[in-house]
């Protein structure tokens, strides 16, 4: 089963329980994640072969296999994907085994959906922050650790939120990013209706990029949607 939402991060849900699975798919899709749902270990392996998940929510008790084994196999081939084990409370010893097998976290059932979403968001943010230290897109170079940005040889002087916003847009270079996602991840709060702060920061970034000799329209506005850092 596949539920597609625009431009979200990709979550693979591995869960054989229909009602838990349906609830999580709805919650994740509602939070703009691109969700795929595997109900068996075999289905999960087939979907994971494409290596196109940012995060895996993994139930341990699957009808045709063991989630821990799946976790170990996944970790052996992909050290970037975030694995969060979702397990029944009585399986807590299994959760520890799962952490040993390379899972990043575990959540016990029953769980509150808001808490699960908060954990998912935090893990993805942490993974982004731990991304490559040095990023180059076209004429731009970003040194994450040093928090410095250059266009060719010209260094940009950016305020902290401008740097975080630019880092995120650059991380998704060539891809549209929703306003809500930018607000949520850069300002660490849910979008409240006014995104004037975001627009002001984008305007400042455009001016600073242009002052350094880059295109004024390097950051494209997508009306009614968000922004895209042009990768050309
Ligand atoms: Ca199960």
Short mmCIF file of C-alpha atoms and ligand atoms in Angstrom, two decimals:
data_model
loop_
_atom_site.label_atom_id
_atom_site.label_comp_id
_atom_site.label_asym_id
_atom_site.label_seq_id
_atom_site.Cartn_x
_atom_site.Cartn_y
_atom_site.Cartn_z
CA UNK A 1 0.00 0.00 0.00
CA UNK A 2 1.29 3.43 -0.83
CA UNK A 3 0.13 6.85 0.32
CA UNK A 4 1.91 9.64 -1.43
CA UNK A 5 2.29 13.18 -0.14
CA UNK A 6 4.27 15.88 -1.86
CA UNK A 7 7.89 16.40 -1.01
CA UNK A 8 7.91 14.80 2.44
CA UNK A 9 10.60 12.66 3.98
CA UNK A 10 10.20 8.99 3.22
CA UNK A 11 9.02 6.68 5.96
CA UNK A 12 8.65 2.94 5.62
CA UNK A 13 6.20 1.49 8.12
CA UNK A 14 6.62 -2.22 8.81
CA UNK A 15 3.55 -3.34 10.75
CA UNK A 16 1.24 -6.33 10.38
CA UNK A 17 -1.54 -5.01 12.65
CA UNK A 18 -4.14 -3.43 10.35
CA UNK A 19 -5.58 -0.89 12.76
CA UNK A 20 -2.23 0.30 14.16
CA UNK A 21 -0.85 0.42 10.62
CA UNK A 22 -3.77 2.37 9.19
CA UNK A 23 -3.65 4.85 12.08
CA UNK A 24 0.08 5.45 11.63
CA UNK A 25 -0.18 5.80 7.86
CA UNK A 26 -2.86 8.46 8.31
CA UNK A 27 -0.89 10.31 11.00
CA UNK A 28 2.38 10.25 9.05
CA UNK A 29 0.75 11.27 5.77
CA UNK A 30 -1.06 14.04 7.64
CA UNK A 31 2.33 15.30 8.80
CA UNK A 32 3.47 15.38 5.13
CA UNK A 33 5.66 12.29 5.19
CA UNK A 34 5.73 10.04 2.18
CA UNK A 35 4.62 6.75 3.68
CA UNK A 36 4.88 3.21 2.46
CA UNK A 37 3.44 0.35 4.43
CA UNK A 38 4.81 -3.17 4.47
CA UNK A 39 2.78 -5.77 6.37
CA UNK A 40 5.34 -8.55 6.25
CA UNK A 41 9.11 -8.93 6.52
CA UNK A 42 9.20 -10.06 2.91
CA UNK A 43 7.38 -6.95 1.71
CA UNK A 44 9.68 -4.79 3.82
CA UNK A 45 12.78 -6.39 2.32
CA UNK A 46 11.46 -5.78 -1.19
CA UNK A 47 10.77 -2.11 -0.43
CA UNK A 48 14.08 -1.61 1.38
CA UNK A 49 16.04 -2.98 -1.56
CA UNK A 50 15.39 0.34 -3.30
CA UNK A 51 17.12 2.15 -0.40
CA UNK A 52 14.72 5.03 -0.64
CA UNK A 53 13.56 5.35 2.97
CA UNK A 54 14.82 8.04 5.35
CA UNK A 55 13.32 6.32 8.36
CA UNK A 56 11.89 2.88 9.11
CA UNK A 57 9.25 2.27 11.79
CA UNK A 58 9.71 -1.39 12.56
CA UNK A 59 7.35 -3.73 14.39
CA UNK A 60 9.26 -6.74 15.73
CA UNK A 61 6.59 -9.44 15.63
CA UNK A 62 5.89 -10.02 11.97
CA UNK A 63 3.94 -12.95 10.56
CA UNK A 64 6.80 -14.21 8.40
CA UNK A 65 9.89 -13.26 10.32
CA UNK A 66 11.71 -11.38 12.99
CA UNK A 67 12.05 -7.59 12.94
CA UNK A 68 15.42 -7.82 14.70
CA UNK A 69 16.86 -9.89 11.89
CA UNK A 70 15.43 -7.40 9.41
CA UNK A 71 17.04 -4.56 11.35
CA UNK A 72 20.44 -6.29 11.38
CA UNK A 73 20.31 -6.94 7.63
CA UNK A 74 19.20 -3.39 6.93
CA UNK A 75 21.97 -1.88 9.04
CA UNK A 76 24.56 -4.05 7.31
CA UNK A 77 23.83 -2.38 3.99
CA UNK A 78 22.69 1.13 4.99
CA UNK A 79 24.16 3.16 7.85
CA UNK A 80 22.17 6.32 7.00
CA UNK A 81 18.58 5.20 7.41
CA UNK A 82 17.01 5.82 10.84
CA UNK A 83 15.41 2.72 12.40
CA UNK A 84 12.82 3.15 15.14
CA UNK A 85 11.47 -0.07 16.61
CA UNK A 86 7.82 -0.04 17.67
CA UNK A 87 7.17 -2.90 20.03
CA UNK A 88 4.67 -4.26 22.56
CA UNK A 89 5.68 -3.52 26.13
CA UNK A 90 6.19 -7.20 26.88
CA UNK A 91 8.79 -7.28 24.13
CA UNK A 92 11.07 -4.81 25.87
CA UNK A 93 13.92 -7.30 26.03
CA UNK A 94 13.54 -7.63 22.26
CA UNK A 95 13.81 -3.86 21.97
CA UNK A 96 17.21 -3.99 23.65
CA UNK A 97 18.24 -6.69 21.19
CA UNK A 98 17.03 -4.42 18.40
CA UNK A 99 19.23 -1.58 19.63
CA UNK A 100 22.16 -4.02 19.61
CA UNK A 101 21.17 -4.92 16.06
CA UNK A 102 21.52 -1.28 15.03
CA UNK A 103 18.14 0.32 15.73
CA UNK A 104 18.34 4.00 16.70
CA UNK A 105 15.42 4.04 19.11
CA UNK A 106 12.39 2.13 20.26
CA UNK A 107 8.87 3.05 21.25
CA UNK A 108 6.63 0.74 23.23
CA UNK A 109 2.99 0.03 22.45
CA UNK A 110 0.61 1.50 23.27
CA UNK A 111 2.12 4.84 22.26
CA UNK A 112 0.75 8.32 21.73
CA UNK A 113 0.84 9.25 18.06
CA UNK A 114 2.00 12.80 18.81
CA UNK A 115 4.95 11.39 20.72
CA UNK A 116 5.84 9.04 17.91
CA UNK A 117 5.69 11.90 15.40
CA UNK A 118 7.88 14.07 17.65
CA UNK A 119 10.48 11.30 17.87
CA UNK A 120 10.41 10.76 14.11
CA UNK A 121 10.92 14.48 13.54
CA UNK A 122 13.75 14.68 16.07
CA UNK A 123 15.57 11.69 14.57
CA UNK A 124 15.36 13.08 11.04
CA UNK A 125 16.55 16.49 12.21
CA UNK A 126 19.47 14.94 14.04
CA UNK A 127 20.37 12.90 10.98
CA UNK A 128 20.29 16.04 8.81
CA UNK A 129 22.51 17.87 11.28
CA UNK A 130 24.96 14.99 11.11
CA UNK A 131 25.06 15.12 7.33
CA UNK A 132 28.22 15.78 5.34
CA UNK A 133 30.31 18.58 6.87
CA UNK A 134 31.16 20.08 3.54
CA UNK A 135 28.41 20.52 0.96
CA UNK A 136 28.88 21.88 -2.54
CA UNK A 137 26.01 22.77 -4.86
CA UNK A 138 27.01 24.70 -7.97
CA UNK A 139 28.93 27.78 -6.88
CA UNK A 140 27.90 27.44 -3.26
CA UNK A 141 30.01 25.78 -0.59
CA UNK A 142 28.64 25.14 2.89
CA UNK A 143 30.83 24.19 5.84
CA UNK A 144 28.32 22.88 8.36
CA UNK A 145 30.74 22.39 11.20
CA UNK A 146 32.25 25.85 10.82
CA UNK A 147 28.82 27.35 10.02
CA UNK A 148 30.24 29.20 7.02
CA UNK A 149 28.95 29.65 3.45
CA UNK A 150 30.69 30.86 0.32
CA UNK A 151 29.64 31.72 -3.20
CA UNK A 152 32.83 31.07 -5.13
CA UNK A 153 35.41 32.91 -2.98
CA UNK A 154 32.97 35.32 -1.32
CA UNK A 155 31.87 34.40 2.16
CA UNK A 156 28.29 35.25 3.13
CA UNK A 157 27.59 36.85 6.49
CA UNK A 158 24.46 35.10 7.73
CA UNK A 159 22.41 35.25 10.88
CA UNK A 160 21.85 31.88 12.63
CA UNK A 161 18.35 31.24 11.26
CA UNK A 162 19.39 32.37 7.79
CA UNK A 163 22.18 29.81 7.88
CA UNK A 164 19.84 27.04 9.07
CA UNK A 165 17.26 27.90 6.43
CA UNK A 166 19.86 27.98 3.67
CA UNK A 167 21.36 24.68 4.91
CA UNK A 168 17.99 23.02 4.68
CA UNK A 169 17.15 24.41 1.24
CA UNK A 170 20.60 23.36 0.00
CA UNK A 171 20.16 19.88 1.50
CA UNK A 172 17.08 19.57 -0.73
CA UNK A 173 18.65 21.36 -3.73
CA UNK A 174 16.51 20.92 -6.83
CA UNK A 175 13.56 19.75 -4.74
CA UNK A 176 10.54 21.75 -3.59
CA UNK A 177 10.30 22.17 0.17
CA UNK A 178 6.99 23.00 1.83
CA UNK A 179 6.68 26.17 3.91
CA UNK A 180 5.35 24.15 6.84
CA UNK A 181 8.37 21.86 6.77
CA UNK A 182 10.77 24.81 6.74
CA UNK A 183 8.94 26.49 9.62
CA UNK A 184 8.81 23.27 11.57
CA UNK A 185 12.44 22.27 11.13
CA UNK A 186 14.15 25.67 11.18
CA UNK A 187 12.01 27.39 13.80
CA UNK A 188 11.18 24.23 15.71
CA UNK A 189 7.48 24.97 15.99
CA UNK A 190 4.32 24.16 14.17
CA UNK A 191 3.20 26.49 11.48
CA UNK A 192 0.70 28.89 13.02
CA UNK A 193 -0.63 30.57 9.89
CA UNK A 194 1.80 33.47 9.59
CA UNK A 195 4.94 32.69 7.68
CA UNK A 196 6.11 36.26 7.34
CA UNK A 197 9.24 35.34 9.31
CA UNK A 198 10.09 32.74 6.70
CA UNK A 199 9.53 35.18 3.83
CA UNK A 200 11.72 37.82 5.47
CA UNK A 201 14.54 35.32 5.93
CA UNK A 202 14.25 34.13 2.32
CA UNK A 203 14.34 37.76 1.12
CA UNK A 204 17.50 38.36 3.16
CA UNK A 205 19.12 35.22 1.78
CA UNK A 206 18.30 36.23 -1.81
CA UNK A 207 19.84 39.67 -1.28
CA UNK A 208 22.98 38.19 0.30
CA UNK A 209 23.35 35.57 -2.45
CA UNK A 210 22.94 38.26 -5.12
CA UNK A 211 25.41 40.57 -3.34
CA UNK A 212 27.95 37.73 -3.50
CA UNK A 213 27.41 37.48 -7.26
CA UNK A 214 24.90 34.64 -7.44
CA UNK A 215 21.48 34.70 -9.17
CA UNK A 216 18.84 36.71 -7.35
CA UNK A 217 16.35 33.92 -8.12
CA UNK A 218 18.55 31.10 -6.82
CA UNK A 219 15.80 30.41 -4.29
CA UNK A 220 12.62 29.98 -6.33
CA UNK A 221 9.19 30.78 -4.87
CA UNK A 222 6.57 28.09 -5.45
CA UNK A 223 3.29 29.87 -4.89
CA UNK A 224 1.01 28.16 -2.43
CA UNK A 225 3.69 25.61 -1.65
CA UNK A 226 7.13 26.74 -0.57
CA UNK A 227 10.62 27.23 -1.94
CA UNK A 228 13.22 25.43 -4.01
CA UNK A 229 16.97 26.01 -4.11
CA UNK A 230 17.88 25.83 -7.79
CA UNK A 231 20.65 23.30 -8.29
CA UNK A 232 21.72 24.11 -11.84
CA1 LIG B 1 3.12 -7.38 15.00
#
